[in-house]
Coordinates of C-alpha atoms and ligand atoms in Angstrom, one line a residue:
M1130 CA 104.4 30.6 159.9
C1131 CA 106.0 28.1 162.2
G1132 CA 105.4 25.1 164.4
I1133 CA 105.7 25.2 168.2
V1134 CA 105.7 22.5 170.8
G1135 CA 106.1 22.3 174.5
Y1136 CA 106.4 19.6 177.2
V1137 CA 105.9 19.6 180.9
G1138 CA 106.0 16.3 182.8
E1139 CA 108.1 13.7 184.6
R1140 CA 109.9 12.3 181.6
D1141 CA 113.0 13.6 179.8
A1142 CA 111.7 16.6 177.8
L1143 CA 114.2 16.7 175.0
P1144 CA 113.4 13.5 173.1
I1145 CA 109.7 14.2 173.3
I1146 CA 110.2 17.7 172.0
L1147 CA 112.3 16.6 169.1
Q1148 CA 109.9 13.8 168.2
S1149 CA 107.0 16.3 168.3
L1150 CA 108.9 18.8 166.2
K1151 CA 109.4 16.1 163.5
R1152 CA 105.6 15.7 163.3
I1153 CA 104.9 19.4 162.6
E1154 CA 107.9 20.3 160.5
Y1155 CA 105.5 20.8 157.6
R1156 CA 104.5 24.1 159.3
G1157 CA 108.0 25.5 158.8
Y1158 CA 111.3 24.0 157.9
D1159 CA 114.0 26.6 157.4
S1160 CA 115.4 26.4 160.9
A1161 CA 114.6 24.8 164.3
G1162 CA 115.5 25.0 167.9
I1163 CA 114.7 23.9 171.5
A1164 CA 114.9 25.3 175.0
C1165 CA 114.9 23.2 178.2
I1166 CA 114.7 24.3 181.8
T1167 CA 117.5 22.7 183.8
N1168 CA 118.8 23.2 187.3
N1169 CA 121.2 25.7 185.9
G1170 CA 118.8 27.8 184.0
I1171 CA 117.6 27.6 180.4
E1172 CA 119.5 25.6 177.8
V1173 CA 119.0 26.6 174.2
Y1174 CA 120.1 25.0 171.0
K1175 CA 119.0 26.2 167.6
D1176 CA 120.2 26.3 164.0
K1177 CA 119.4 27.0 160.4
G1178 CA 118.5 24.0 158.3
K1179 CA 116.0 21.3 157.9
V1180 CA 114.3 20.1 161.1
D1181 CA 115.8 16.6 160.7
D1182 CA 119.4 18.0 160.4
V1183 CA 119.0 20.3 163.4
I1184 CA 117.5 17.5 165.4
E1185 CA 120.4 15.2 164.5
K1186 CA 122.9 17.9 165.6
I1187 CA 121.0 18.4 168.9
N1188 CA 120.9 14.6 169.5
Y1189 CA 124.7 14.5 168.9
L1190 CA 125.5 17.6 171.0
K1191 CA 123.1 17.6 173.8
S1192 CA 122.2 15.4 176.7
I1193 CA 120.0 17.7 178.8
S1194 CA 118.4 16.7 182.0
S1195 CA 115.1 18.5 182.0
N1196 CA 111.4 17.8 182.4
T1197 CA 110.2 21.0 180.9
G1198 CA 110.9 22.5 177.5
M1199 CA 109.8 23.8 174.1
G1200 CA 110.7 23.5 170.5
H1201 CA 110.2 25.5 167.3
C1202 CA 110.4 25.0 163.5
R1203 CA 110.5 28.1 161.5
W1204 CA 109.1 29.5 158.2
A1205 CA 110.8 32.8 158.0
T1206 CA 108.8 36.1 158.0
H1207 CA 111.0 38.7 159.7
G1208 CA 114.7 38.1 159.1
A1209 CA 116.2 35.4 156.8
P1210 CA 116.6 31.8 158.0
S1211 CA 119.7 31.8 160.2
K1212 CA 120.9 30.5 163.6
T1213 CA 120.3 33.9 165.3
N1214 CA 116.9 34.3 163.8
A1215 CA 115.9 30.8 164.8
H1216 CA 113.7 30.4 167.9
P1217 CA 113.6 30.1 170.9
H1218 CA 114.5 33.7 171.7
L1219 CA 115.7 34.9 175.1
D1220 CA 115.6 38.1 177.1
G1221 CA 118.8 39.9 177.9
E1222 CA 119.4 37.9 181.0
G1223 CA 118.7 34.5 179.5
G1224 CA 116.0 33.8 182.1
I1225 CA 113.0 33.8 179.7
A1226 CA 112.6 31.8 176.5
V1227 CA 109.9 32.2 173.9
V1228 CA 108.8 30.4 170.8
H1229 CA 106.3 32.1 168.6
N1230 CA 104.2 31.5 165.5
G1231 CA 102.6 34.6 163.9
I1232 CA 103.7 38.2 163.3
I1233 CA 104.1 41.1 165.8
E1234 CA 103.1 44.0 163.6
N1235 CA 104.3 46.7 166.1
F1236 CA 107.6 45.1 166.9
Q1237 CA 109.6 48.0 165.5
S1238 CA 108.2 50.6 167.9
L1239 CA 108.4 48.1 170.8
K1240 CA 112.0 47.4 169.9
E1241 CA 112.9 51.1 169.9
E1242 CA 111.3 51.5 173.3
L1243 CA 113.2 48.5 174.7
L1244 CA 116.5 49.7 173.1
S1245 CA 116.0 53.0 174.9
L1246 CA 115.6 51.0 178.1
G1247 CA 119.0 49.4 177.5
C1248 CA 118.0 46.0 176.0
T1249 CA 120.3 44.4 173.4
F1250 CA 118.8 42.6 170.5
V1251 CA 120.6 39.8 168.6
S1252 CA 118.1 38.8 165.9
E1253 CA 116.2 40.5 163.2
T1254 CA 112.9 38.9 164.3
D1255 CA 109.7 40.4 165.5
T1256 CA 109.6 37.7 168.2
E1257 CA 112.6 38.9 170.2
V1258 CA 110.7 41.8 171.7
I1259 CA 108.4 39.3 173.5
P1260 CA 111.0 37.9 176.0
H1261 CA 112.4 41.4 176.6
L1262 CA 109.0 42.8 177.3
I1263 CA 108.1 40.0 179.7
N1264 CA 111.3 40.6 181.6
H1265 CA 110.4 44.2 181.9
C1266 CA 107.0 43.3 183.3
L1267 CA 108.3 41.0 186.0
K1268 CA 107.7 42.4 189.5
N1269 CA 110.1 40.3 191.6
S1270 CA 107.3 39.3 194.0
G1271 CA 108.7 35.9 194.8
D1272 CA 105.7 33.9 193.4
V1273 CA 107.4 32.9 190.1
E1274 CA 104.3 31.3 188.5
W1275 CA 101.9 34.2 189.3
E1276 CA 104.4 36.8 188.3
L1277 CA 105.2 35.1 185.0
K1278 CA 101.5 34.8 184.1
E1279 CA 100.9 38.4 184.9
A1280 CA 104.0 39.6 183.0
V1281 CA 103.0 37.6 179.9
K1282 CA 99.5 39.1 180.1
E1283 CA 100.9 42.6 180.3
T1284 CA 103.2 41.9 177.4
L1285 CA 100.4 40.5 175.3
S1286 CA 98.4 43.6 175.9
R1287 CA 101.1 45.6 174.2
L1288 CA 101.3 43.4 171.1
I1289 CA 99.6 44.1 167.8
G1290 CA 99.4 41.2 165.4
S1291 CA 99.0 37.5 165.7
Y1292 CA 100.7 35.0 167.9
A1293 CA 100.8 31.5 169.4
I1294 CA 103.5 31.6 172.0
I1295 CA 105.0 29.3 174.6
V1296 CA 107.0 31.0 177.4
A1297 CA 109.5 29.3 179.8
A1298 CA 111.1 31.0 182.7
K1299 CA 114.1 30.0 184.8
G1300 CA 112.9 28.6 188.2
F1301 CA 109.4 27.7 187.0
D1302 CA 108.5 24.0 186.3
G1303 CA 105.8 24.8 183.8
L1304 CA 105.0 26.7 180.6
V1305 CA 102.8 29.7 179.8
A1306 CA 101.0 29.5 176.4
A1307 CA 98.8 32.0 174.7
R1308 CA 97.2 32.5 171.3
K1309 CA 95.7 35.2 169.1
E1310 CA 94.8 34.4 165.5
S1311 CA 97.3 31.5 165.4
P1312 CA 96.4 27.9 166.4
L1313 CA 97.5 26.3 169.6
I1314 CA 96.4 23.1 171.3
I1315 CA 97.1 21.4 174.6
G1316 CA 97.6 17.6 174.7
V1317 CA 96.5 16.2 178.0
G1318 CA 98.5 13.3 179.4
D1319 CA 98.9 11.5 182.7
R1320 CA 101.0 13.7 185.0
E1321 CA 102.3 15.3 181.8
N1322 CA 101.0 17.9 179.3
F1323 CA 101.9 18.9 175.9
I1324 CA 101.5 22.1 173.9
A1325 CA 101.5 22.3 170.1
S1326 CA 100.5 24.2 167.0
D1327 CA 98.8 21.2 165.7
V1328 CA 97.5 17.8 166.7
P1329 CA 100.0 15.5 164.9
A1330 CA 102.7 16.9 167.2
V1331 CA 101.1 15.3 170.3
L1332 CA 99.3 12.2 168.8
E1333 CA 102.2 9.9 169.7
Q1334 CA 101.7 10.8 173.3
T1335 CA 98.0 11.4 173.7
N1336 CA 94.7 11.8 171.8
R1337 CA 93.2 14.0 174.5
V1338 CA 93.3 17.5 173.2
I1339 CA 92.1 21.0 174.3
Y1340 CA 91.8 23.6 171.6
L1341 CA 92.7 27.0 173.0
D1342 CA 90.3 29.7 172.0
E1343 CA 91.1 33.2 170.7
G1344 CA 92.7 35.2 173.5
D1345 CA 93.3 32.3 175.8
L1346 CA 96.3 32.2 178.1
A1347 CA 97.2 28.9 179.7
V1348 CA 99.5 28.0 182.5
V1349 CA 100.5 24.4 181.9
K1350 CA 102.1 22.2 184.6
N1351 CA 102.6 18.5 184.8
D1352 CA 99.5 18.0 186.8
S1353 CA 97.3 20.9 185.8
V1354 CA 96.1 23.1 182.9
Y1355 CA 94.8 26.5 184.0
I1356 CA 93.2 28.7 181.3
E1357 CA 92.1 32.2 181.5
N1358 CA 90.6 34.6 179.0
G1359 CA 90.1 38.4 179.5
G1360 CA 91.5 38.0 183.1
A1361 CA 89.0 35.3 184.2
E1362 CA 89.4 31.6 184.5
V1363 CA 87.7 29.6 181.7
K1364 CA 87.1 25.9 181.2
R1365 CA 87.7 24.5 177.7
A1366 CA 86.4 21.1 176.8
E1367 CA 88.7 18.2 176.1
R1368 CA 88.2 16.4 172.8
L1369 CA 89.2 12.9 171.9
I1370 CA 91.0 12.9 168.5
P1371 CA 90.0 9.9 166.4
W1372 CA 93.2 9.9 164.3
T1373 CA 95.9 7.4 165.2
I1374 CA 99.5 8.3 164.7
E1375 CA 99.5 5.9 161.7
D1376 CA 97.0 8.3 160.1
A1377 CA 99.5 11.1 160.4
E1378 CA 102.5 9.1 159.2
K1379 CA 103.6 8.0 155.7
G1380 CA 102.3 4.5 156.0
G1381 CA 105.0 3.0 153.7
Y1382 CA 104.8 5.6 150.9
E1383 CA 107.9 7.5 149.9
H1384 CA 106.1 10.8 150.4
F1385 CA 103.1 12.1 152.3
M1386 CA 101.8 13.5 149.1
L1387 CA 101.7 10.1 147.4
K1388 CA 100.1 8.5 150.5
E1389 CA 97.5 11.3 150.6
I1390 CA 96.7 10.9 146.9
H1391 CA 96.1 7.2 147.5
E1392 CA 93.8 8.2 150.4
E1393 CA 91.6 10.2 148.1
P1394 CA 89.0 7.4 147.8
K1395 CA 88.9 7.1 151.6
A1396 CA 88.6 10.9 151.9
I1397 CA 85.6 10.7 149.7
T1398 CA 84.1 7.8 151.6
D1399 CA 84.7 9.4 155.0
T1400 CA 83.3 12.7 153.9
L1401 CA 80.2 11.1 152.4
R1402 CA 79.8 8.9 155.5
G1403 CA 79.3 11.9 157.7
Y1404 CA 76.5 13.4 155.6
L1405 CA 74.7 10.7 153.7
A1406 CA 72.1 8.4 155.4
G1407 CA 70.4 6.2 152.8
D1408 CA 69.1 8.6 150.2
E1409 CA 69.0 11.5 152.6
I1410 CA 71.6 14.2 152.7
T1411 CA 72.1 15.3 156.2
L1412 CA 74.4 18.3 156.2
G1413 CA 72.5 19.4 159.3
I1414 CA 73.1 23.1 159.1
D1415 CA 71.1 26.1 158.3
L1416 CA 72.7 27.6 155.1
G1417 CA 70.6 30.7 155.1
I1418 CA 69.2 29.7 151.7
E1419 CA 66.6 27.3 152.8
G1420 CA 63.1 27.3 151.2
D1421 CA 62.6 29.7 148.4
T1422 CA 66.0 30.6 147.1
K1423 CA 64.8 33.5 144.9
G1424 CA 67.1 36.5 145.4
K1425 CA 69.5 34.4 147.5
S1426 CA 73.1 33.6 146.6
I1427 CA 76.4 32.2 147.9
L1428 CA 79.7 33.9 148.0
M1429 CA 82.7 31.6 148.3
L1430 CA 86.0 32.9 149.7
A1431 CA 89.2 30.9 149.6
C1432 CA 92.9 30.8 148.8
G1433 CA 95.2 28.4 146.8
T1434 CA 93.9 25.0 146.1
S1435 CA 90.8 25.6 148.1
Y1436 CA 90.0 28.5 145.7
Y1437 CA 90.0 26.0 142.8
A1438 CA 87.8 23.6 144.7
A1439 CA 85.4 26.5 145.3
L1440 CA 85.5 27.4 141.6
C1441 CA 84.5 23.8 140.8
G1442 CA 81.9 24.0 143.6
K1443 CA 80.4 27.1 141.9
H1444 CA 79.8 25.0 138.7
I1445 CA 78.5 22.0 140.8
I1446 CA 76.1 24.1 142.9
E1447 CA 74.9 26.3 140.1
N1448 CA 74.3 23.3 137.8
L1449 CA 72.5 21.1 140.4
A1450 CA 70.8 23.6 142.8
K1451 CA 70.5 26.6 140.4
V1452 CA 71.6 28.9 143.2
P1453 CA 73.9 31.7 142.0
V1454 CA 77.4 31.4 143.4
Q1455 CA 80.1 34.1 143.4
L1456 CA 83.7 33.5 144.2
E1457 CA 86.6 35.7 145.4
F1458 CA 90.1 35.2 146.5
A1459 CA 90.0 35.9 150.2
S1460 CA 93.0 38.2 149.9
E1461 CA 91.2 40.3 147.3
F1462 CA 87.9 40.4 149.1
N1463 CA 89.6 41.8 152.2
Y1464 CA 90.9 44.8 150.4
S1465 CA 88.0 45.6 148.0
D1466 CA 84.9 47.6 148.3
F1467 CA 82.7 44.6 147.8
V1468 CA 78.9 45.2 147.4
L1469 CA 77.3 42.6 149.5
D1470 CA 73.7 42.2 150.6
G1471 CA 74.2 40.6 154.0
A1472 CA 70.6 39.6 154.3
N1473 CA 70.6 37.5 151.1
V1474 CA 74.1 36.2 150.7
T1475 CA 75.6 33.2 152.5
V1476 CA 79.4 33.4 152.7
M1477 CA 81.3 30.1 152.6
A1478 CA 84.9 30.1 153.6
I1479 CA 86.7 27.1 152.0
T1480 CA 89.9 26.3 153.9
Q1481 CA 91.3 22.9 154.6
S1482 CA 93.4 24.0 157.5
G1483 CA 90.9 26.5 158.9
E1484 CA 93.8 28.7 159.7
T1485 CA 94.7 30.6 156.5
A1486 CA 95.0 34.2 157.7
D1487 CA 93.4 35.8 154.5
T1488 CA 90.4 33.5 154.7
L1489 CA 89.9 34.1 158.4
M1490 CA 90.0 37.8 157.8
A1491 CA 87.5 37.5 155.0
L1492 CA 85.2 35.5 157.2
K1493 CA 85.3 38.3 159.8
K1494 CA 84.6 40.9 157.1
A1495 CA 81.7 38.9 155.8
K1496 CA 80.2 38.9 159.3
R1497 CA 80.4 42.7 159.4
Y1498 CA 78.3 42.7 156.3
G1499 CA 75.7 40.7 158.2
C1500 CA 76.1 37.6 156.1
K1501 CA 75.4 34.1 157.3
T1502 CA 78.8 32.5 157.4
V1503 CA 79.8 28.8 156.8
A1504 CA 83.3 27.3 157.2
I1505 CA 84.1 24.3 155.1
T1506 CA 87.3 22.9 156.7
N1507 CA 89.2 19.7 157.5
V1508 CA 90.4 20.6 160.9
V1509 CA 88.1 20.2 163.9
G1510 CA 88.1 23.2 166.2
S1511 CA 90.2 25.3 163.8
S1512 CA 90.0 29.1 163.9
A1513 CA 87.6 29.2 160.9
T1514 CA 85.1 27.1 162.8
R1515 CA 85.1 29.5 165.7
I1516 CA 84.5 32.5 163.5
A1517 CA 81.8 31.1 161.2
D1518 CA 78.2 30.6 162.2
E1519 CA 78.2 27.1 160.9
T1520 CA 80.8 24.5 159.9
I1521 CA 80.9 21.7 157.5
Y1522 CA 83.8 19.3 158.0
T1523 CA 85.5 17.5 155.2
G1524 CA 86.6 14.0 156.3
A1525 CA 90.1 13.9 154.7
G1526 CA 92.0 13.2 157.9
P1527 CA 95.4 14.8 158.6
E1528 CA 97.1 16.1 155.5
I1529 CA 100.8 16.6 155.9
G1530 CA 102.2 17.2 152.4
V1531 CA 102.3 20.9 151.7
A1532 CA 100.4 20.4 148.4
A1533 CA 96.8 19.9 149.2
T1534 CA 95.4 16.7 147.6
K1535 CA 92.9 14.6 149.5
S1536 CA 91.5 17.7 151.2
F1537 CA 90.7 19.0 147.7
V1538 CA 88.6 16.0 146.7
A1539 CA 86.9 16.0 150.1
Q1540 CA 85.9 19.7 149.5
L1541 CA 84.5 18.7 146.1
V1542 CA 82.4 16.0 147.8
I1543 CA 80.9 18.7 150.1
F1544 CA 79.9 20.7 147.0
Y1545 CA 78.2 17.7 145.5
L1546 CA 76.3 17.2 148.7
L1547 CA 75.4 20.9 148.9
G1548 CA 74.3 21.0 145.3
L1549 CA 72.3 17.8 145.5
Q1550 CA 70.6 18.8 148.7
K1551 CA 69.5 22.0 147.2
S1552 CA 68.6 20.3 143.9
L1553 CA 65.9 18.2 145.5
A1554 CA 63.1 20.7 144.9
K1555 CA 64.3 21.3 141.3
L1556 CA 65.3 17.9 139.9
P1557 CA 63.0 15.0 139.1
E1558 CA 63.4 12.5 141.9
A1559 CA 64.8 9.8 139.5
A1560 CA 67.6 12.1 138.3
F1561 CA 68.3 13.1 141.9
L1562 CA 68.6 9.4 142.9
E1563 CA 70.9 8.7 139.9
Y1564 CA 73.2 11.5 140.8
L1565 CA 73.3 10.2 144.4
E1566 CA 74.1 6.7 143.1
E1567 CA 76.9 8.1 141.0
L1568 CA 78.2 10.1 144.0
R1569 CA 78.4 6.9 146.0
R1570 CA 80.5 5.4 143.2
M1571 CA 83.1 8.1 143.4
P1572 CA 85.4 6.3 145.9
Q1573 CA 85.6 3.3 143.4
I1574 CA 86.0 5.7 140.5
A1575 CA 89.0 7.4 142.3
Q1576 CA 90.4 4.0 143.2
L1577 CA 90.2 2.9 139.5
V1578 CA 92.4 5.8 138.5
L1579 CA 94.9 4.8 141.2
D1580 CA 94.8 1.2 140.2
E1581 CA 94.6 1.4 136.4
A1582 CA 95.9 4.7 135.2
N1583 CA 98.9 5.1 137.5
G1584 CA 101.4 3.3 135.3
N1585 CA 100.5 5.3 132.2
I1586 CA 100.5 8.6 134.3
Q1587 CA 104.0 7.8 135.4
K1588 CA 105.1 7.5 131.8
Q1589 CA 103.4 10.8 130.8
A1590 CA 105.0 12.4 133.9
R1591 CA 108.4 11.3 132.8
Y1592 CA 107.8 12.9 129.4
L1593 CA 106.4 16.1 131.0
S1594 CA 109.3 16.4 133.5
K1595 CA 111.7 17.2 130.6
Y1596 CA 110.0 20.4 129.8
E1597 CA 110.2 23.8 131.6
H1598 CA 106.7 25.1 130.5
A1599 CA 103.3 23.4 130.3
F1600 CA 99.7 24.4 129.9
F1601 CA 96.7 22.7 131.4
V1602 CA 93.4 23.4 129.7
G1603 CA 89.8 22.6 130.4
R1604 CA 86.3 23.9 130.2
G1605 CA 83.3 24.3 132.4
V1606 CA 83.4 22.2 135.5
N1607 CA 86.8 20.9 134.5
L1608 CA 88.4 24.4 134.1
P1609 CA 89.1 24.5 137.8
I1610 CA 90.6 21.1 137.6
A1611 CA 93.0 22.3 134.9
L1612 CA 93.9 25.2 137.1
E1613 CA 94.4 22.8 140.0
G1614 CA 96.5 20.5 137.8
A1615 CA 98.8 23.4 136.8
L1616 CA 99.1 24.7 140.4
K1617 CA 100.1 21.2 141.6
L1618 CA 102.6 20.7 138.9
K1619 CA 104.3 24.1 139.4
E1620 CA 104.4 24.0 143.2
I1621 CA 106.0 20.6 143.5
S1622 CA 108.0 20.1 140.3
Y1623 CA 108.9 23.8 139.6
I1624 CA 107.9 23.4 136.0
H1625 CA 106.2 26.6 134.9
A1626 CA 102.6 25.5 134.4
E1627 CA 99.6 27.6 133.4
G1628 CA 96.0 26.6 133.8
Y1629 CA 93.8 28.1 131.1
A1630 CA 90.3 28.1 129.9
A1631 CA 90.6 26.1 126.6
G1632 CA 88.7 28.7 124.7
E1633 CA 91.0 31.6 125.9
L1634 CA 94.2 30.2 124.5
K1635 CA 93.7 31.9 121.2
H1636 CA 93.6 35.3 123.0
G1637 CA 97.3 35.3 123.9
P1638 CA 98.9 32.1 125.0
F1639 CA 98.9 30.7 121.4
A1640 CA 101.9 32.9 121.0
L1641 CA 103.8 30.7 123.5
L1642 CA 102.8 27.3 121.9
T1643 CA 105.7 25.4 120.4
E1644 CA 106.9 21.9 120.4
D1645 CA 108.5 22.6 123.8
T1646 CA 105.2 23.5 125.6
P1647 CA 103.2 20.4 126.2
V1648 CA 99.5 20.9 126.8
V1649 CA 97.5 18.7 129.1
A1650 CA 93.9 18.9 128.0
I1651 CA 90.9 17.6 130.0
V1652 CA 88.5 16.1 127.4
T1653 CA 86.0 14.3 129.7
H1654 CA 82.6 15.9 129.2
Q1655 CA 80.4 13.4 127.6
P1656 CA 76.9 13.1 129.1
F1657 CA 76.6 9.7 130.6
K1658 CA 73.2 8.2 131.6
K1659 CA 70.1 8.9 129.6
S1660 CA 68.1 10.4 132.4
L1661 CA 71.0 12.7 133.3
I1662 CA 71.4 13.8 129.7
K1663 CA 67.9 15.2 129.9
S1664 CA 68.8 17.3 132.9
A1665 CA 72.2 18.3 131.6
T1666 CA 72.3 21.6 129.9
Q1667 CA 72.9 22.0 126.2
A1668 CA 76.0 24.0 127.1
S1669 CA 77.6 21.1 129.0
Q1670 CA 76.7 18.6 126.1
N1671 CA 78.6 20.9 123.7
V1672 CA 81.8 21.1 125.9
Y1673 CA 83.2 17.8 124.6
E1674 CA 83.1 18.9 121.0
K1675 CA 84.4 22.3 121.9
M1676 CA 87.4 20.7 123.7
L1677 CA 88.2 18.5 120.7
G1678 CA 88.1 21.7 118.6
N1679 CA 90.6 23.4 121.0
V1680 CA 92.9 20.4 121.0
K1681 CA 93.0 20.5 117.2
E1682 CA 93.9 24.2 117.4
I1683 CA 96.7 23.5 119.8
K1684 CA 98.1 20.7 117.7
A1685 CA 98.1 23.0 114.7
R1686 CA 100.5 25.3 116.6
G1687 CA 102.9 22.4 117.1
A1688 CA 102.4 21.8 120.8
P1689 CA 102.3 18.2 122.0
V1690 CA 99.0 17.3 123.7
I1691 CA 98.3 14.8 126.5
A1692 CA 94.6 14.2 126.8
I1693 CA 92.8 13.2 130.0
A1694 CA 90.0 11.2 128.4
E1695 CA 87.4 8.6 129.3
E1696 CA 87.6 4.9 128.7
G1697 CA 86.1 4.1 125.4
D1698 CA 86.6 7.5 123.8
E1699 CA 88.4 6.5 120.6
E1700 CA 87.7 9.8 118.8
V1701 CA 90.2 11.7 121.0
E1702 CA 93.1 9.5 120.0
K1703 CA 93.0 10.8 116.5
Y1704 CA 94.1 14.3 117.6
V1705 CA 96.5 13.9 120.5
D1706 CA 100.0 12.5 121.3
A1707 CA 99.0 10.5 124.4
V1708 CA 95.9 9.7 126.4
V1709 CA 95.5 9.2 130.1
R1710 CA 92.4 7.1 130.5
V1711 CA 90.0 7.7 133.4
P1712 CA 86.7 5.9 134.1
R1713 CA 83.5 7.2 132.5
T1714 CA 81.3 9.4 134.7
S1715 CA 78.6 12.0 133.9
A1716 CA 80.2 15.4 133.2
I1717 CA 79.4 16.8 136.6
F1718 CA 81.3 14.1 138.4
S1719 CA 84.3 14.0 136.0
P1720 CA 86.3 16.4 138.2
I1721 CA 86.9 13.6 140.7
P1722 CA 88.8 11.1 138.4
N1723 CA 90.4 14.0 136.6
T1724 CA 91.7 15.4 139.9
V1725 CA 93.2 12.1 141.0
A1726 CA 94.9 11.7 137.6
L1727 CA 96.4 15.3 137.7
H1728 CA 97.5 14.9 141.3
L1729 CA 99.4 11.8 140.3
L1730 CA 100.8 13.4 137.2
A1731 CA 102.2 16.3 139.2
Y1732 CA 103.6 13.9 141.8
W1733 CA 105.4 11.7 139.4
A1734 CA 106.8 14.6 137.4
A1735 CA 108.2 16.1 140.6
K1736 CA 109.6 12.7 141.6
E1737 CA 111.3 12.4 138.2
R1738 CA 112.9 15.8 138.7
G1739 CA 114.1 14.8 142.2
C1740 CA 112.2 17.6 144.0
E1741 CA 111.5 17.8 147.7
I1742 CA 107.9 16.8 147.1
D1743 CA 106.4 17.2 150.6
K1744 CA 108.2 20.4 151.3
P1745 CA 108.4 22.5 148.2
R1746 CA 110.7 25.5 148.3
N1747 CA 109.2 28.7 149.7
L1748 CA 105.8 27.2 150.5
A1749 CA 104.1 26.2 153.7
K1750 CA 101.1 24.1 154.5
S1751 CA 99.0 26.6 156.3
V1752 CA 99.7 30.2 155.7
T1753 CA 98.8 32.0 159.0
V1754 CA 100.1 35.3 157.9
E1755 CA 98.5 37.8 155.5
Ligands
G6P731 C1 98.8 27.2 151.3 C2 99.0 25.7 151.0 C3 98.0 25.3 149.9 C4 96.6 25.7 150.3 C5 96.5 27.2 150.7 C6 95.1 27.5 151.3 O1 99.2 28.0 150.3 O2 100.3 25.4 150.5 O3 98.1 23.9 149.6 O4 95.7 25.4 149.2 O5 97.4 27.5 151.6 O6 95.0 26.8 152.5 P1 93.6 26.4 153.2 O7 94.1 25.7 154.5 O8 93.0 27.7 153.5 O9 92.8 25.6 152.3

């Protein structure tokens, strides 16, 4: 997984490329490089290291006079992070430069073929076969642009795998770009054009964006963008991106993650805004489970944080709409003999980026079963939206921190809307309206956690940060939130954290409980309003008592307990070492304040440990490889 950028225009290419690279370094940050076309040929600079460090070296070393160039930030897949494995890669004669995001699966056989033709390879990457192949496909016709385009096409026809590439060639004042299963956009400017893996890379320059489609090949010059697909010219619509560059920047916070946690109330508001008109929920799509839902069900497919959001969504939708929901990791679904009744199952792919390779593959597989498919994503025009029959967008705005935060709560909001929309036929109207009223309060509820619990959470995080192991436990609709809390803590603070169903601890993990394994317990399950108590199931009313029972069992094994509990719950204080207070809500909505609290807890613990919060080791924001 990597980030690629390109510039063609009348201005100095290098500073623009470096600035764009900084905006998408979250896509890969183990090495970086640039290539610029000059009067003398192609100048390349690349190195191992963080994008910032490489950029600093380039700024120090290079003053390149060029109006056309490209850049790359790498997240290694083939070959360790190193100067030679960094992109751009060149052909043997140094006349063609390529940056690539994706994986060329048949690179080994292509490499052998090229070696037998006399090519010399310098890197261990799969990418390096591309410039060599392009060189071999050139015909020396004299028409550099036409020839390069045709050579790239011929090369792409030989590649198996995924790619977004930008190609530059000596003597051509433009760039050729192409994509297959990896994202690529074109930023449209005034007598200049930009190419990038993602919108934030171009936002400083333009908000006019063309999303390239699967299989598109584009020839980008300063005054034109020509696109073809399958050998014929195609027109792709230009979209106006409503985000400002401030949206995509840190806005005064030390880390994107903290900024993004503080944007959780806004993410809820903006997501609701899109789909709530008065008391009417207007998701505006055919879910395939309209009318009589008998025999119908939903299968959710997702990875990582989105999987935990989906698990919470299962509880929400089953509780409110009484429609059965199944859930699978996309990566498991892809390689299992799943029994799926295409006519009666709606498949929902939950993916904030819309680009996760496993999830996209799962969507395609679901379509082969004949299922209705719905993508729930945060990125307009992303690959998932183009595969699925229908799309529901979350309104979280750009999320830069590798650890997903505001996109997670925005996904939860969609599940509340879906559940409530489908609950209409099943709930008394008064209960429906009370739920809706509570849903509308969620931005304030999230804000209250940020305003009132943050100080105490920092204190608890300082305490937690001294340990190497922790458990997060919950039940019911808050089990997924415990899993999310543990995932967040482990990925950014490197504390080993396990999320567990509270009732399952006694079946193994009890053996690990000591005074050195703090347990964070979510104890927020009290039914709230009278009318909602009536509609709440007996099971969910019992969860609070059961959680208290579990907390007592944990304490009896000597482990310290931090409870996430509601304002006014004095009972819980008797059994735990510390309490993080969150506002009262009815049980079904408690995941929202609990999530905000656990996201903050993970953030402050990681900060205390001096971790690289926005770019945790070995991870990437959007995983576009299987
Ligand atoms: C990566 C990210 C996670 C994210 C997961 C799924 O692992 O680091 O934060 O939850 O991918 O991403 P998606 O874009 O499909 O939600």
